[in-house]
C-alpha cells in the first residue's frame, strides 16, 4: 500500500512535467549511465541539434570521447560551472555549450533557438550507485546532466522526515571507498529534494548523517509549512511552478550561487529557498512594470536569507 501511494505521486508528478515541456519515457532509467552520472542520449542530441558544426567534429572521435570529456570537466569544475560556461574540446572551435540560458534582454535568434532546444527530462527510479542497486525516486536532467534528485513520501504512510533520513542514512555520497557520481559535491546533482504531500525540504550537499536540510515551503499564514491546496497536494507548487520549464532553466542559469574557497574551488552552493525565489521574481516583475529608481521592502523572518534576496 505504501509503495502504491508513492508510485501514484511519482505518476502524477511525471505526467504533469511530461505535459509541460519535459521529456519522460518509461524506459529512461535503463539508459542512465551510472559511472558517468549522465543520460547520454539527451547530451548527444543536445549537441547535435544546438551546435551542428561542433557535432561534425565530435562525431569523428565518437560519442565516448564527448561523454568522458564532460564527466572529467564536471569532476574538475563542478556541475554548475560546466552547465553555465561549457567546456573546451579538441577539434571544436570555441566553447562547447552544454546548456543555453535565456538572457535578460537579448533576442539573438541563435541564442533563442538553442534555449528552445534545451532538453529537460525527469527519470524515475534511477539506480545510481556503483556499489549497490539502490534507486532514487526522481532525477531531473538538463541536456543529460543531472541537476536535481528527489525522494518522495506520502503523508498517508511516511513523513517528509523519512525522506530526509533516507538521504542522510541510505544515500551517502561515498560508499565502500568509492564516490557516487550523482550524489557527490560539487560534481553531482545541484540540489536534493525531500518531498511529501505537505512539505518540501532541500539540500545542496549530502554529508551523510550531518547533512543539513532547509525548508522549501511557502509558509502557511505566517506559520511553517504550506497552505491547503483546493486543487491537489500542498506541495504541488514544486512541480507545477518551480520545476516549470522556464522557471527551472532561469533558476539554474541565474539564481544558484557558488561559493568558492581560496583556490577557486566551490565549497558551497546556495540554492534559493522558496520565499527568496518568490520575492525576487516579484521584485523583477514590479520593476519592469514601474521602472527603476523605486524603493521596495523585503520582509523575511530572522535568519531566512534577506541579504541574498536583496542581492
XYZ file of C-alpha atoms in Angstrom:
311
model
C 0.000 0.000 0.000
C 2.834 2.415 0.908
C 4.662 1.730 -2.353
C 1.416 2.038 -4.299
C 0.733 5.523 -2.882
C 4.285 6.722 -3.597
C 4.093 5.368 -7.143
C 0.858 7.303 -7.619
C 2.628 10.511 -6.562
C 5.503 9.710 -8.930
C 2.996 9.171 -11.731
C 1.269 12.467 -11.008
C 4.492 14.467 -10.999
C 5.935 12.832 -14.107
C 2.661 13.122 -16.028
C 2.438 16.820 -15.204
C 6.017 17.525 -16.272
C 5.643 15.453 -19.446
C 2.643 17.552 -20.441
C 4.504 20.816 -19.765
C 7.652 20.643 -21.858
C 9.644 17.915 -20.111
C 10.735 14.602 -21.614
C 9.740 11.384 -19.880
C 9.642 7.787 -21.111
C 9.098 4.507 -19.319
C 12.473 3.055 -20.360
C 14.576 6.101 -19.449
C 16.118 4.573 -16.330
C 17.645 1.717 -18.365
C 19.603 4.222 -20.459
C 21.128 6.035 -17.484
C 24.931 5.809 -17.280
C 25.748 5.219 -13.601
C 29.523 5.529 -13.906
C 29.397 8.924 -15.627
C 26.121 10.038 -13.980
C 24.850 11.139 -17.395
C 21.816 10.485 -19.559
C 23.844 10.142 -22.749
C 21.008 10.209 -25.341
C 19.991 13.738 -24.312
C 23.541 15.069 -24.095
C 24.372 13.796 -27.579
C 21.091 15.031 -29.061
C 21.550 18.454 -27.459
C 24.979 18.952 -29.021
C 23.839 17.569 -32.379
C 20.801 19.861 -32.502
C 22.158 23.039 -30.925
C 25.719 23.053 -32.314
C 25.802 21.099 -35.587
C 29.288 22.287 -36.626
C 30.767 21.165 -33.332
C 28.899 17.874 -33.663
C 30.572 17.183 -37.003
C 33.973 17.373 -35.324
C 32.886 15.374 -32.283
C 31.290 12.630 -34.367
C 34.695 11.850 -35.888
C 36.031 10.912 -32.449
C 32.913 9.047 -31.364
C 30.376 9.529 -28.568
C 32.642 8.156 -25.844
C 35.161 10.980 -26.204
C 32.473 13.593 -25.572
C 30.926 11.747 -22.626
C 34.316 11.205 -20.994
C 35.287 14.836 -21.518
C 32.060 16.100 -19.973
C 32.484 13.814 -16.964
C 36.099 14.871 -16.495
C 35.215 18.563 -16.646
C 32.327 18.152 -14.199
C 34.671 16.384 -11.782
C 37.242 19.170 -12.117
C 34.955 22.228 -12.064
C 31.581 21.175 -10.713
C 28.211 20.679 -12.385
C 27.032 24.291 -12.159
C 30.144 25.794 -13.751
C 30.081 23.318 -16.641
C 26.399 23.965 -17.335
C 26.833 27.727 -17.266
C 30.156 28.038 -19.094
C 30.502 24.921 -21.243
C 33.709 23.030 -21.990
C 36.678 23.148 -24.328
C 37.238 20.121 -26.537
C 39.897 19.191 -29.069
C 38.647 19.697 -32.606
C 35.861 22.083 -31.585
C 36.252 25.783 -32.315
C 35.377 27.865 -29.277
C 33.391 26.699 -26.278
C 31.049 23.740 -26.493
C 27.862 24.797 -24.717
C 26.102 22.248 -22.524
C 23.031 24.438 -21.941
C 21.643 27.740 -23.130
C 20.064 30.076 -20.620
C 17.806 32.880 -21.729
C 19.485 36.291 -21.480
C 17.623 39.081 -19.740
C 17.205 41.277 -22.808
C 18.940 39.948 -25.924
C 16.816 38.366 -28.627
C 19.606 36.857 -30.724
C 17.841 34.222 -32.854
C 20.667 31.694 -32.440
C 20.521 32.006 -28.643
C 16.732 31.738 -28.680
C 16.935 28.597 -30.833
C 19.474 26.968 -28.505
C 17.401 27.946 -25.488
C 14.365 26.259 -27.008
C 16.482 23.176 -27.787
C 17.308 22.550 -24.103
C 16.233 19.041 -23.148
C 14.691 18.747 -19.682
C 13.973 15.198 -18.593
C 12.577 13.532 -15.473
C 13.524 9.906 -14.825
C 12.014 7.780 -12.099
C 13.555 5.006 -10.023
C 17.134 5.730 -11.074
C 19.635 3.085 -9.989
C 22.535 5.417 -9.407
C 25.017 3.567 -7.204
C 28.317 1.988 -8.221
C 28.173 -0.203 -5.106
C 24.566 -1.462 -4.887
C 21.134 -1.419 -6.546
C 19.661 1.490 -4.593
C 17.370 3.763 -6.596
C 16.226 7.366 -6.207
C 12.565 8.162 -6.855
C 13.087 11.040 -9.309
C 16.121 12.574 -11.004
C 15.868 15.741 -13.103
C 18.250 16.273 -16.025
C 19.224 19.207 -18.220
C 20.691 18.071 -21.535
C 21.639 14.749 -19.997
C 23.351 16.248 -16.935
C 21.649 15.579 -13.571
C 20.589 18.754 -11.771
C 18.250 17.507 -9.006
C 17.177 14.379 -7.175
C 14.024 13.843 -5.157
C 12.834 11.273 -2.644
C 9.051 11.172 -2.298
C 6.873 10.213 0.658
C 3.130 10.380 1.124
C 1.788 11.618 4.430
C -0.641 8.705 4.465
C 2.332 6.405 5.030
C 5.532 8.298 5.867
C 6.511 11.906 6.527
C 8.979 14.234 4.854
C 11.363 13.458 7.736
C 11.527 9.889 6.451
C 12.711 11.190 3.080
C 15.319 13.337 4.831
C 16.537 10.327 6.818
C 16.702 8.315 3.623
C 19.175 10.816 2.212
C 21.136 11.054 5.447
C 21.481 7.357 6.149
C 20.876 5.481 2.880
C 22.224 7.883 0.212
C 25.884 8.517 1.145
C 27.997 10.431 -1.399
C 30.756 7.889 -0.830
C 30.277 4.173 -0.280
C 32.854 1.419 0.044
C 35.644 3.879 -0.698
C 34.035 4.901 -3.993
C 32.432 8.227 -4.840
C 28.835 8.124 -6.045
C 28.926 10.500 -9.066
C 25.254 11.502 -8.847
C 25.408 12.403 -5.148
C 28.863 13.927 -4.743
C 29.562 17.628 -4.273
C 30.090 19.717 -6.372
C 30.123 17.284 -9.290
C 26.740 15.632 -8.742
C 23.185 16.927 -8.848
C 22.893 20.561 -7.771
C 20.105 20.030 -5.243
C 18.338 17.173 -3.468
C 14.667 17.480 -2.504
C 12.821 15.588 0.237
C 9.149 15.798 -0.711
C 5.837 14.761 0.849
C 2.257 15.783 0.153
C 2.601 18.517 2.778
C 6.207 19.753 2.889
C 9.419 20.127 0.891
C 12.978 20.306 2.214
C 16.195 20.576 0.245
C 19.985 20.440 0.484
C 22.812 21.133 -1.939
C 25.428 18.996 -0.181
C 24.955 15.440 1.049
C 27.223 14.646 4.009
C 25.692 11.525 5.492
C 24.030 11.984 8.869
C 25.491 15.516 9.107
C 23.520 16.668 6.037
C 21.615 19.897 6.693
C 18.219 20.247 5.038
C 16.436 23.588 4.722
C 12.687 24.076 4.267
C 11.493 24.837 0.755
C 7.939 25.667 1.788
C 5.622 28.582 1.021
C 4.583 29.216 4.615
C 1.083 28.852 5.992
C -0.495 32.141 7.128
C 2.639 33.196 8.999
C 3.433 29.684 10.230
C 5.693 26.954 8.855
C 4.600 24.507 6.178
C 2.272 25.057 3.245
C -1.351 26.187 2.919
C -4.145 23.867 1.907
C -4.416 23.443 -1.846
C -8.022 23.014 -3.015
C -6.765 21.599 -6.308
C -4.342 18.972 -5.059
C -1.312 18.453 -2.836
C 0.027 21.221 -0.618
C 3.392 20.755 -2.348
C 2.258 20.738 -5.969
C 3.838 24.207 -6.389
C 7.176 22.381 -6.594
C 6.482 20.579 -9.868
C 3.828 22.966 -11.203
C 5.674 26.231 -10.509
C 9.324 25.773 -9.524
C 10.005 22.920 -11.961
C 8.095 24.668 -14.728
C 10.378 24.596 -17.775
C 11.176 28.324 -17.988
C 11.298 28.720 -14.217
C 13.713 25.825 -13.796
C 16.047 26.983 -16.575
C 16.125 30.501 -15.144
C 16.783 29.161 -11.657
C 19.785 27.101 -12.799
C 21.111 29.832 -15.053
C 20.772 32.814 -12.736
C 19.775 32.070 -9.152
C 22.106 29.430 -7.743
C 25.201 30.950 -6.121
C 28.510 29.075 -5.963
C 30.754 29.985 -3.048
C 34.436 29.232 -3.639
C 37.470 28.727 -1.450
C 40.821 30.491 -1.798
C 41.847 28.079 -4.555
C 38.735 28.901 -6.558
C 37.078 25.575 -5.896
C 33.366 25.512 -4.955
C 32.801 24.670 -1.296
C 29.082 25.516 -1.111
C 26.090 26.124 -3.339
C 23.347 28.494 -2.264
C 20.067 27.338 -3.759
C 17.273 29.884 -3.231
C 14.584 28.865 -0.801
C 11.023 29.272 -1.998
C 10.371 32.603 -0.298
C 13.606 34.042 -1.731
C 12.759 32.899 -5.242
C 9.224 34.228 -4.901
C 10.345 37.608 -3.521
C 12.994 38.274 -6.148
C 10.728 37.286 -9.022
C 8.004 39.592 -7.710
C 10.554 42.406 -7.474
C 11.717 41.863 -11.047
C 8.139 41.895 -12.357
C 7.364 45.060 -10.391
C 10.487 46.910 -11.566
C 9.698 46.033 -15.182
C 6.208 47.472 -14.697
C 7.108 50.547 -12.621
C 10.610 51.312 -13.870
C 13.890 51.687 -11.928
C 14.543 54.041 -9.012
C 11.752 52.887 -6.699
C 12.084 51.704 -3.095
C 10.913 48.258 -2.003
C 10.751 46.288 1.230
C 11.814 42.644 1.502
C 10.391 41.126 4.650
C 11.642 37.709 5.788
C 11.905 36.191 9.236
C 15.242 36.375 11.075
C 17.962 34.248 9.534
C 15.983 33.341 6.412
C 18.218 34.949 3.820
C 17.195 38.598 3.394
C 20.720 39.551 2.310
C 20.755 37.071 -0.558
C 17.220 38.036 -1.583
C 18.242 41.693 -1.780
C 21.472 40.847 -3.627
